[in-house]
XYZ file of C-alpha atoms in Angstrom:
678
model
C 141.622 0.383 208.200
C 139.183 3.244 207.526
C 135.470 2.562 207.996
C 132.857 2.498 205.247
C 131.565 6.031 205.877
C 135.079 7.511 205.840
C 135.969 5.781 202.583
C 132.656 6.833 201.064
C 133.458 10.477 201.789
C 137.199 10.589 201.171
C 137.443 8.292 198.136
C 134.081 8.498 196.397
C 133.013 11.953 197.566
C 129.573 11.124 199.003
C 128.231 12.077 202.412
C 125.548 9.385 202.634
C 124.804 5.927 201.295
C 121.943 5.285 198.924
C 119.084 3.177 200.314
C 120.247 -0.347 201.049
C 123.933 0.193 200.321
C 125.301 0.428 203.849
C 123.874 -2.879 205.077
C 125.099 -4.718 201.964
C 128.575 -3.165 202.240
C 128.949 -4.224 205.875
C 127.771 -7.766 205.063
C 130.151 -8.141 202.101
C 133.109 -6.612 203.954
C 132.477 -9.028 206.850
C 133.061 -11.937 204.456
C 129.502 -13.255 204.156
C 128.245 -14.851 200.945
C 125.821 -12.278 199.556
C 123.206 -11.940 196.823
C 122.055 -8.355 196.290
C 119.255 -7.444 193.882
C 119.213 -3.687 193.471
C 117.691 -1.348 190.888
C 119.754 -0.362 187.869
C 121.502 2.852 188.851
C 121.063 2.039 192.547
C 124.790 1.914 193.262
C 125.579 -1.812 192.982
C 129.223 -1.254 192.032
C 129.976 0.620 195.237
C 128.693 -2.402 197.193
C 131.732 -4.427 196.148
C 134.224 -1.632 195.430
C 134.055 -0.175 198.925
C 134.352 -3.566 200.744
C 137.408 -4.264 198.551
C 139.078 -1.259 200.187
C 138.018 -2.444 203.653
C 139.440 -5.961 203.261
C 143.008 -7.253 202.970
C 144.048 -8.846 199.698
C 142.603 -8.555 196.203
C 138.942 -8.545 195.232
C 138.330 -10.256 191.889
C 135.396 -8.777 189.989
C 133.838 -10.980 187.298
C 132.063 -8.780 184.797
C 130.524 -9.678 181.427
C 131.806 -6.962 179.100
C 135.223 -5.459 178.436
C 133.799 -1.955 177.951
C 132.078 -2.118 181.346
C 135.270 -3.274 183.063
C 137.419 -0.591 181.453
C 134.957 2.136 182.464
C 134.865 0.991 186.082
C 138.652 0.717 186.253
C 139.050 4.249 184.857
C 136.502 5.607 187.333
C 138.243 3.897 190.258
C 141.665 5.184 189.223
C 140.239 8.681 188.861
C 139.102 8.359 192.486
C 142.590 7.253 193.574
C 141.884 3.501 193.877
C 144.390 0.937 192.539
C 142.370 -1.174 190.086
C 143.104 -3.060 186.890
C 141.576 -5.402 184.341
C 142.965 -8.437 182.545
C 141.052 -8.619 179.275
C 141.649 -9.492 175.649
C 141.340 -5.770 174.906
C 144.448 -4.830 176.918
C 147.623 -3.576 175.338
C 150.854 -5.286 176.388
C 151.730 -2.221 178.461
C 148.365 -2.281 180.264
C 148.703 -5.970 181.117
C 152.289 -5.470 182.320
C 151.165 -2.626 184.597
C 148.434 -4.818 186.122
C 150.944 -7.577 186.854
C 153.380 -5.060 188.324
C 150.683 -3.709 190.661
C 149.736 -7.265 191.693
C 153.364 -8.247 192.353
C 153.902 -5.112 194.438
C 150.704 -5.739 196.436
C 149.165 -2.418 195.352
C 146.134 -3.649 193.415
C 142.837 -3.811 195.332
C 140.397 -4.725 192.551
C 141.119 -7.006 189.598
C 138.458 -7.202 186.882
C 138.347 -10.346 184.749
C 135.942 -11.598 182.082
C 134.134 -14.892 182.804
C 135.732 -16.437 179.703
C 139.152 -16.085 181.365
C 138.069 -18.615 183.988
C 138.249 -21.306 181.280
C 142.009 -20.791 180.942
C 143.941 -23.460 182.812
C 146.448 -21.000 184.317
C 143.790 -18.685 185.770
C 143.190 -20.609 188.996
C 146.894 -20.753 189.825
C 147.235 -17.042 189.131
C 144.279 -16.182 191.359
C 145.629 -18.346 194.172
C 149.031 -16.684 193.911
C 147.805 -13.075 194.139
C 145.921 -13.549 197.414
C 142.268 -13.217 196.443
C 140.084 -12.530 199.481
C 136.697 -11.888 197.813
C 134.924 -12.677 194.543
C 132.359 -10.161 193.286
C 130.050 -11.141 190.417
C 128.465 -8.308 188.465
C 125.322 -8.984 186.361
C 124.823 -12.298 188.188
C 121.633 -13.035 186.215
C 123.961 -14.072 183.344
C 124.146 -17.456 185.092
C 120.509 -18.158 184.169
C 120.435 -20.551 181.213
C 117.068 -19.287 180.004
C 117.809 -15.604 180.420
C 118.504 -13.446 177.385
C 121.937 -12.502 178.821
C 123.083 -16.086 179.524
C 126.885 -16.487 179.534
C 127.990 -20.159 179.756
C 131.278 -19.259 181.461
C 129.330 -17.871 184.428
C 128.680 -21.516 185.330
C 132.399 -21.827 186.264
C 132.169 -19.222 189.015
C 130.813 -21.623 191.639
C 133.763 -23.932 190.985
C 136.145 -20.970 191.375
C 134.561 -20.011 194.706
C 135.054 -23.557 196.024
C 138.663 -23.728 194.790
C 139.703 -20.411 196.349
C 137.525 -20.928 199.459
C 136.658 -17.238 199.688
C 133.318 -15.437 200.106
C 131.336 -14.461 197.020
C 129.076 -11.452 196.511
C 126.684 -11.547 193.533
C 124.857 -8.500 192.187
C 122.095 -7.997 189.649
C 119.297 -5.553 188.895
C 116.741 -7.947 187.418
C 116.194 -11.361 188.927
C 112.731 -12.810 189.468
C 112.211 -15.626 191.988
C 113.144 -18.286 189.437
C 116.389 -16.544 188.456
C 117.293 -15.949 192.110
C 117.004 -19.692 192.714
C 119.284 -20.381 189.708
C 121.893 -17.926 191.020
C 121.874 -19.526 194.476
C 122.109 -23.038 193.025
C 124.909 -22.346 190.538
C 127.030 -19.749 192.368
C 126.508 -20.825 195.981
C 125.916 -24.606 195.517
C 122.404 -24.166 196.834
C 123.654 -22.831 200.199
C 121.550 -19.829 201.141
C 123.592 -16.593 201.063
C 122.597 -13.341 202.731
C 119.951 -12.031 200.309
C 119.141 -8.338 199.914
C 116.201 -7.299 197.768
C 116.068 -3.536 197.570
C 113.421 -1.421 195.942
C 113.126 -1.452 192.183
C 111.827 2.099 192.022
C 113.752 4.693 190.016
C 111.697 7.780 190.896
C 113.810 10.136 188.757
C 112.756 8.356 185.532
C 109.560 9.544 183.836
C 107.648 6.597 182.333
C 105.533 6.926 179.193
C 103.998 4.579 176.608
C 102.221 5.402 173.352
C 100.455 3.312 170.754
C 102.231 3.433 167.399
C 100.956 6.109 165.033
C 103.665 6.904 162.484
C 106.331 5.650 164.894
C 109.264 7.308 163.136
C 107.558 10.678 163.504
C 106.877 9.937 167.186
C 110.541 9.122 167.861
C 111.751 12.141 165.878
C 109.468 14.480 167.827
C 110.549 12.965 171.146
C 114.228 13.442 170.254
C 113.713 16.929 168.827
C 112.736 18.493 172.143
C 115.688 16.767 173.845
C 118.336 17.843 171.367
C 121.823 17.903 172.843
C 121.005 15.306 175.509
C 122.512 11.811 175.456
C 119.902 9.185 174.606
C 119.310 5.624 173.412
C 116.646 4.457 170.949
C 116.019 0.711 171.014
C 114.732 -0.916 167.816
C 113.561 -4.448 167.038
C 115.628 -4.885 163.851
C 119.113 -4.027 162.630
C 117.745 -2.338 159.505
C 115.589 -0.006 161.573
C 118.578 1.106 163.707
C 120.411 2.236 160.578
C 117.478 4.007 158.900
C 116.385 5.764 162.093
C 119.957 6.834 162.950
C 120.245 8.316 159.472
C 116.923 10.162 159.865
C 118.043 11.598 163.210
C 121.347 12.663 161.660
C 119.528 14.361 158.798
C 117.466 16.250 161.383
C 120.623 17.713 162.925
C 121.216 15.270 165.777
C 124.505 13.560 166.519
C 123.378 9.936 166.068
C 124.774 6.548 165.104
C 123.527 2.965 164.797
C 124.666 -0.073 166.787
C 123.762 -3.727 166.272
C 125.257 -7.211 166.408
C 125.822 -7.349 162.654
C 128.449 -4.601 162.755
C 132.171 -5.312 162.791
C 133.670 -5.438 166.288
C 135.821 -2.371 165.617
C 132.779 -0.369 164.475
C 130.874 -1.345 167.632
C 133.826 -0.346 169.820
C 133.950 3.001 168.051
C 130.273 3.651 168.831
C 130.797 2.627 172.467
C 133.776 4.990 172.731
C 131.872 7.871 171.123
C 128.857 7.357 173.380
C 131.021 7.394 176.496
C 133.089 10.395 175.452
C 130.675 12.679 173.542
C 127.962 14.789 175.124
C 124.593 14.565 173.412
C 125.150 11.510 171.198
C 122.098 9.362 170.364
C 122.723 5.654 169.816
C 120.002 3.839 167.863
C 120.497 0.204 168.755
C 119.204 -3.308 169.096
C 119.452 -4.922 172.519
C 123.065 -5.770 171.586
C 123.816 -2.319 173.048
C 123.038 -2.604 176.671
C 124.665 -4.480 179.464
C 128.023 -2.745 179.106
C 126.513 0.743 179.169
C 127.587 2.462 182.390
C 127.256 6.098 181.327
C 125.599 7.896 184.261
C 124.181 10.907 182.405
C 121.932 9.300 179.763
C 118.958 11.632 179.833
C 116.426 9.593 177.863
C 115.646 6.132 176.480
C 113.041 5.459 173.797
C 111.750 2.154 172.453
C 110.709 2.295 168.829
C 109.408 -1.277 169.252
C 108.031 -3.189 172.216
C 110.733 -4.865 174.371
C 110.771 -8.642 174.841
C 109.573 -8.715 178.442
C 108.936 -6.563 181.458
C 112.415 -7.441 182.791
C 114.007 -6.324 179.519
C 111.998 -3.099 179.626
C 113.066 -2.381 183.205
C 116.710 -3.088 182.448
C 116.738 -0.975 179.275
C 115.001 2.115 180.688
C 117.235 1.760 183.751
C 120.199 2.883 181.674
C 118.809 6.419 181.873
C 119.448 8.769 184.776
C 121.973 6.684 186.697
C 123.353 9.898 188.175
C 120.010 10.485 189.917
C 119.078 13.541 187.838
C 115.787 13.512 185.941
C 115.456 11.273 182.875
C 112.631 10.385 180.490
C 111.422 7.352 178.580
C 108.973 6.628 175.777
C 107.921 3.146 174.668
C 105.967 2.662 171.441
C 103.923 -0.479 170.811
C 101.320 -1.836 168.443
C 99.550 -5.045 167.366
C 102.440 -6.089 165.130
C 104.816 -5.933 168.125
C 102.517 -8.204 170.104
C 102.251 -10.695 167.243
C 106.024 -10.737 166.812
C 106.766 -11.245 170.504
C 104.179 -14.030 170.802
C 105.607 -15.749 167.725
C 109.185 -15.510 169.058
C 108.078 -17.268 172.241
C 105.969 -19.930 170.521
C 108.583 -20.702 167.877
C 111.510 -20.808 170.297
C 113.320 -23.925 171.508
C 112.486 -23.501 175.196
C 110.481 -26.245 176.958
C 106.712 -25.699 177.372
C 106.935 -24.463 180.970
C 109.524 -21.864 179.956
C 107.353 -20.673 177.053
C 104.419 -20.326 179.441
C 106.575 -18.239 181.803
C 107.763 -16.074 178.902
C 104.159 -15.428 177.850
C 103.504 -14.374 181.444
C 106.393 -11.893 181.350
C 105.167 -10.488 178.057
C 101.648 -10.226 179.504
C 103.037 -8.216 182.397
C 104.687 -5.787 179.973
C 101.516 -5.491 177.893
C 99.565 -4.866 181.086
C 101.964 -2.023 181.814
C 101.545 -0.673 178.268
C 97.742 -0.749 178.524
C 97.565 0.383 182.168
C 94.895 2.919 183.087
C 96.390 4.088 186.373
C 99.923 5.019 187.506
C 102.505 3.117 185.459
C 105.103 3.096 188.216
C 102.689 1.458 190.649
C 101.856 -1.158 187.971
C 105.555 -1.818 187.282
C 106.492 -2.086 190.944
C 103.580 -4.450 191.669
C 105.134 -6.894 189.201
C 108.334 -6.854 191.290
C 106.361 -7.373 194.490
C 106.309 -3.783 195.735
C 103.428 -1.488 196.580
C 103.503 2.157 195.540
C 101.227 5.176 195.559
C 100.615 7.170 192.358
C 104.010 8.574 191.441
C 103.218 11.867 189.701
C 106.058 11.130 187.281
C 104.485 9.101 184.473
C 102.237 9.907 181.544
C 99.140 8.467 183.239
C 99.677 10.584 186.370
C 100.304 13.619 184.129
C 97.123 13.064 182.093
C 94.754 10.360 183.413
C 93.184 8.526 180.449
C 89.510 8.627 179.579
C 87.949 5.176 179.996
C 84.677 3.544 178.947
C 82.689 0.376 179.622
C 83.855 -1.776 176.706
C 82.011 -4.952 177.687
C 79.568 -4.948 174.763
C 82.216 -3.926 172.227
C 84.583 -6.686 173.388
C 81.799 -9.278 173.237
C 81.093 -8.223 169.640
C 84.800 -8.601 168.784
C 85.016 -12.024 170.416
C 81.836 -13.129 168.654
C 83.273 -12.062 165.299
C 86.436 -14.086 166.019
C 84.467 -17.233 166.872
C 81.941 -16.937 164.030
C 84.812 -16.784 161.500
C 86.469 -19.869 162.949
C 89.388 -18.021 164.561
C 91.062 -17.864 161.148
C 91.406 -14.093 160.495
C 93.350 -11.084 161.678
C 92.159 -7.788 163.128
C 91.777 -6.013 159.754
C 89.254 -8.533 158.399
C 87.388 -8.675 161.707
C 87.083 -4.869 161.830
C 85.656 -4.917 158.292
C 82.962 -7.320 159.534
C 82.164 -5.275 162.639
C 81.971 -1.959 160.778
C 79.988 -3.426 157.866
C 82.696 -2.831 155.246
C 81.736 -5.394 152.587
C 85.100 -5.993 150.891
C 85.532 -8.527 148.097
C 87.400 -10.831 150.462
C 84.628 -10.556 153.020
C 81.811 -11.217 150.497
C 83.680 -14.133 148.930
C 83.587 -15.892 152.300
C 79.983 -14.990 153.008
C 80.952 -12.967 156.048
C 78.597 -10.152 155.028
C 75.729 -12.404 156.115
C 77.067 -13.083 159.604
C 75.000 -11.831 162.584
C 78.024 -9.736 163.618
C 78.234 -7.954 160.246
C 77.860 -4.212 160.899
C 77.079 -4.515 164.631
C 80.016 -2.221 165.440
C 79.226 0.730 163.184
C 78.956 3.000 166.231
C 82.768 2.799 166.616
C 85.080 3.972 163.827
C 87.914 1.886 162.438
C 90.588 3.575 164.559
C 88.491 2.965 167.665
C 88.246 -0.750 166.836
C 91.984 -0.907 166.245
C 92.473 0.428 169.762
C 90.042 -2.142 171.187
C 91.724 -5.079 169.427
C 95.146 -3.839 170.517
C 94.043 -3.522 174.135
C 92.367 -6.934 174.371
C 95.403 -8.478 172.677
C 97.542 -6.705 175.270
C 95.393 -8.169 178.040
C 95.871 -11.635 176.563
C 92.148 -12.112 175.859
C 93.075 -12.908 172.252
C 96.343 -14.155 170.788
C 97.813 -14.464 167.297
C 98.044 -18.146 166.346
C 101.453 -18.880 164.717
C 100.045 -21.999 163.043
C 97.352 -19.905 161.323
C 99.641 -17.137 160.100
C 98.799 -14.814 162.981
C 94.999 -15.272 162.944
C 93.452 -14.139 166.236
C 92.200 -16.828 168.626
C 90.366 -16.397 171.909
C 92.021 -17.388 175.202
C 90.339 -18.908 178.246
C 90.612 -15.543 180.010
C 88.074 -14.065 177.563
C 85.295 -16.608 178.141
C 83.801 -15.000 181.295
C 83.413 -11.723 179.344
C 81.814 -13.494 176.378
C 79.383 -15.313 178.693
C 78.386 -12.083 180.440
C 79.994 -13.087 183.744
C 82.564 -10.246 183.775
C 82.718 -6.642 182.552
C 85.740 -4.900 181.055
C 86.858 -1.265 180.987
C 89.190 0.057 178.279
C 90.895 3.348 177.420
C 89.285 5.612 174.885
C 92.648 6.461 173.358
C 92.480 4.623 170.015
C 95.999 4.777 168.595
C 96.614 8.490 169.104
C 99.983 9.496 170.471
C 100.216 10.023 174.190
C 100.934 13.616 175.217
C 104.658 14.292 175.140
C 106.101 14.767 178.612
C 107.694 18.165 178.914
C 111.457 18.247 178.942
C 112.578 18.535 182.539
C 115.256 21.186 182.838
C 118.307 19.997 184.755
C 118.756 23.403 186.419
C 116.953 26.738 186.568
C 117.306 29.270 183.754
C 119.575 31.295 186.048
C 122.008 28.395 186.561
C 121.889 27.017 183.000
C 124.778 29.164 181.598
C 127.060 28.123 184.462
C 126.155 24.446 183.954
C 127.073 24.771 180.271
C 130.418 26.345 181.198
C 131.118 23.573 183.730
C 130.340 20.948 181.078
C 132.728 22.660 178.661
C 135.523 22.584 181.257
C 134.731 18.936 181.991
C 134.893 18.082 178.299
C 138.284 19.787 177.921
C 139.737 17.987 180.953
C 138.336 14.644 179.800
C 139.756 15.020 176.293
C 143.156 15.958 177.699
C 143.132 12.857 179.923
C 141.675 10.580 177.223
C 138.741 9.478 179.415
C 134.942 9.781 179.122
C 133.549 13.056 180.451
C 131.655 11.410 183.326
C 134.923 9.993 184.698
C 135.855 13.573 185.601
C 132.452 14.370 187.168
C 128.969 13.204 186.277
C 126.062 15.514 185.465
C 124.615 15.396 188.962
C 127.872 16.666 190.473
C 128.023 19.538 187.963
C 124.362 20.362 188.636
C 125.110 20.642 192.358
C 128.097 22.888 191.598
C 125.943 25.147 189.407
C 123.216 25.391 192.044
C 125.399 25.854 195.161
C 128.324 27.744 193.544
C 131.103 26.757 195.958
C 133.616 29.548 196.549
C 136.424 27.557 198.220
C 137.977 24.124 198.036
C 136.372 23.318 201.385
C 132.937 24.063 199.948
C 133.804 22.183 196.754
C 134.737 19.118 198.840
C 131.168 18.988 200.163
C 129.720 18.528 196.666
C 128.483 14.963 196.056
C 130.951 13.004 193.939
C 133.990 15.147 194.764
C 136.362 12.831 196.636
C 139.851 13.717 197.828
C 141.648 12.656 194.633
C 139.249 14.460 192.325
C 139.351 17.559 194.510
C 143.127 17.570 194.254
C 143.051 16.980 190.499
C 140.107 19.104 189.346
C 138.882 21.300 192.201
C 140.769 24.460 191.296
C 139.832 24.189 187.609
C 136.108 24.108 188.357
C 136.332 26.800 191.030
C 137.902 29.009 188.378
C 134.849 28.510 186.138
C 132.483 29.345 188.997
C 134.328 32.249 190.597
C 137.044 33.369 188.183
C 140.756 33.159 188.957
C 141.540 32.689 192.655
C 144.630 32.832 194.858
C 146.603 29.572 194.590
C 146.229 27.207 197.548
C 149.267 25.457 198.998
C 149.181 21.695 198.239
C 149.403 20.887 201.962
C 146.242 22.930 202.609
C 144.506 21.548 199.531
C 144.816 18.022 200.907
C 142.863 19.084 203.997
C 139.980 20.599 202.035
C 136.563 19.547 203.247
C 137.919 18.132 206.525
C 137.876 19.592 210.026
C 141.668 19.764 209.841
C 141.288 22.334 207.049
C 139.528 24.800 209.370
C 142.173 24.179 212.056
C 144.927 24.836 209.520
C 143.375 28.222 208.669
C 143.185 29.166 212.349
C 146.800 28.100 212.931
C 147.922 30.252 209.980
C 146.114 33.233 211.479
C 147.638 32.704 214.949
C 151.071 32.207 213.440
C 150.762 35.474 211.492
C 150.223 37.318 214.763
C 153.361 35.755 216.275
C 155.767 35.901 213.324
C 157.767 38.653 215.121
C 157.135 37.261 218.599
C 154.509 38.240 221.194
C 155.903 41.794 221.411
C 156.509 42.213 217.663
C 160.269 42.789 218.033
C 161.782 39.328 217.553
C 163.351 37.875 214.401
C 160.674 36.601 211.985
C 159.890 32.913 212.309
C 157.176 30.767 210.705
C 156.326 27.081 210.289
C 156.143 25.521 206.852
C 152.744 24.764 205.371
C 153.384 21.024 205.638
C 154.264 21.387 209.330
C 151.063 23.326 210.010
C 149.128 20.601 208.170
C 150.693 17.989 210.486
C 149.609 19.965 213.565
C 146.069 20.310 212.197
C 145.837 16.601 211.320
C 147.583 15.045 214.353
C 146.223 17.485 216.990
C 148.900 17.111 219.715
C 147.329 17.407 223.171
C 150.281 18.389 225.384
C 153.228 20.786 225.292
C 155.578 17.792 225.097
C 153.704 16.374 222.072
C 153.757 19.792 220.405
C 157.523 20.125 220.986
C 158.165 16.684 219.491
C 156.195 17.686 216.401
C 157.467 21.269 215.925
C 160.921 21.162 217.459
C 161.993 23.328 220.400
C 162.533 26.579 218.479
C 159.054 26.628 216.884
C 157.330 25.172 219.940
C 158.706 27.921 222.144
C 157.148 30.644 219.965
C 153.961 28.974 218.692
C 153.285 25.969 220.969
C 151.026 27.561 223.621
C 148.950 29.490 221.041
C 148.573 26.404 218.805
C 147.444 24.320 221.797
C 144.809 26.961 222.606
C 143.431 26.648 219.052
C 143.333 22.852 219.257
C 141.663 22.810 222.687
C 139.003 25.288 221.542
C 138.178 22.999 218.624
C 137.887 19.846 220.770
C-alpha cells in the first residue's frame, strides 16, 4: 500500500505536510486511539482521510452537518477517492450508489451524521461493511456545556466499544476542560495519543474597533473588499437581514442567514456561498460549523462574539487555503452588558457561569489589548509568540496614558451612587453635567461631581468601556445593568496598583489595507483562471473550490506552468485533477497547446514522465533502424509508458515487456536511457 507521502502527492497534490500533520497521520494509520487539536484551517480532514487510504476496510467519519459531509465527499471524489455519505439529504440514487460501492468493497470513507447512530440498524450495518477506523470531526460537540453540543455525540463511545476499532477525534477549539470531556466520553477515560498543535493562523490579519456607527464601519470594511467572499456575524436575526439589505443596496452580492429561516432557504444560502465567488453572508452563529469554503477572504463581527473560543472558531473560517485573509471585530459597552447578562441568566451551574465569565474576560482582554493581538490570543491557548506584524496593533501601536487617577474617580462615582447607575449617569456626574435626573437625586452635591471635567464625554466612554472590558466593573442584571465594582478593582481604588489605558476613546481603528492576492502583473491571469474555474465548476455542478482553491490558482498565476509536468508540481494538483483539468488551465495560461497522449498525461509530474520523453526521442531516431533503411517500426504510447514506469533492468526483462520484434530494435537503446537515469 502506498505510503503517506506518496498519497499526499499523487492524490491530494501536495509536496509537503503542514506542521503536525505527518505525525498524526502515522499515529492514526497505525491504529492508535488519537485526539488531535489543530487550528481551524490547519488540515484536520487530511489527518483522517489519508490514513483511510492507508488502511484496509472502511473508515467511518462522524460529522455534525450534512453540508460539511457533502462538501468533503465531493472534494474527495474530485481527487479520485471513493467516498460517500449516508444522510437524510441524500436522493434515492445517491444512497443506492453508496450501498453499491460498499457491497463491491470500493468505498474507503463513509460519512454519517451522529443522529444516525440512534437508529437500531446502524450498528449491524457498520459491522457488516468492515469498519476499521472511526474518525470524529468537531469532537468538541461531545461537551455538554459547549455551544455546539450534540447529544448524539454521546453514543460514539458506545459505537467504538461495539466495533472494537480505533477512534481518532479532531477539533480546533478544546480547552483543558473540554479535552477531559472528550477523553471521558469518547475513549472511556483511557488516555489516547494527544496532539496539541499550534493555534496560530499567521495568514489572518486581526483587528478590533470600538463601535462608532457600526453599520458604517462594516460597510466601509466591505467596500474595499468588494468581490471577495466574506462573512459578517451579527448578534440578532433582525440585524442580519437589515445589514444584508444595506450591503445589497451598496452593490454587493449579499444575503442573510439565521436559525429562524426555513430549512430550504438556509440550504439555498449555503449552496450559493459555496458556489458563488464574492458572496457575503450576514449571519448569526447558526452559520458556522458546516462552512468548509477554503477561500473566504474576510470575516467581520458586527457584535462581540460570546467567548474567545467562539471568536477563534469564527475568524478561523477565513483563509483556510493559506492565502491572506482579514478580520474586523466591533464591540461596545452594550455588547459587554449583553454577554454578561446571557451568562448570569443562563441555566448553567455556578462553576460553569464563573468559567464562562473567564472566557468572556479573555475575549475582552483581547479586544482591549495594547500590544500584539496575536500574542495575546495565543497566550490564552498556552502558546508564546513574538509580535506578529499582522494585526492592527502591530500596524499602528496605540497611544496609552496613566489612567490611575481617572479610574479611581470613576470607581468613586460608582460607589458614592450606591452602584445603582449606568455609565451615562456616572459620566454626567464626572463631567459636571447637572441633568434633571442628576439634580433630583442630589448627585450634583457629591464630591465626585465635576472632578472629571478634564476629560470629554467620549474620553470617559472609552475609559468605562475599557475598565468594563478588564472586568473591574460589571453590569448587575438584578439592577437593570447598573455598574458594580469587582474585587479586581479594589487595589486600584486603594492606591495599591496603577492602570494604563488606551487613549483611543471610541474612534474607529485604522482600516487594514486590502492585501492583494497577487501582484498587479499577475492579477489579470488570476481573474482568467478564476473564470475558467467557475465555468468548469458550473458544468460539473460543484462549488468552485472543488475544482481548485484560490491558493492553487494563485500559484498557477505566479509560476505560469508551461507543461503538464510543471502543472503537476503546483500545490493542490493531484493526479486525478491533473487528468481532469490540467489541459484546460494550461490553455488559459499559455494558449492552445499540442494535445498530450493520455498515457503520457498519466505520468505528468513523475520521474517516469521524463523517461517517457527520452524514450520517445530515442525511438524517433530508430524508427527506420540504426542505418535508416529498415521498415518503420514504433512502440505504442501505452507501451512506452509501461517501460518508463516499470524500468526493466535486463535485456530479458525488456524482451518480455516489448516482445522480440520491438526489443530487437529498441531494447539496447531503451536500456541505456534507463541506466543513465538510475
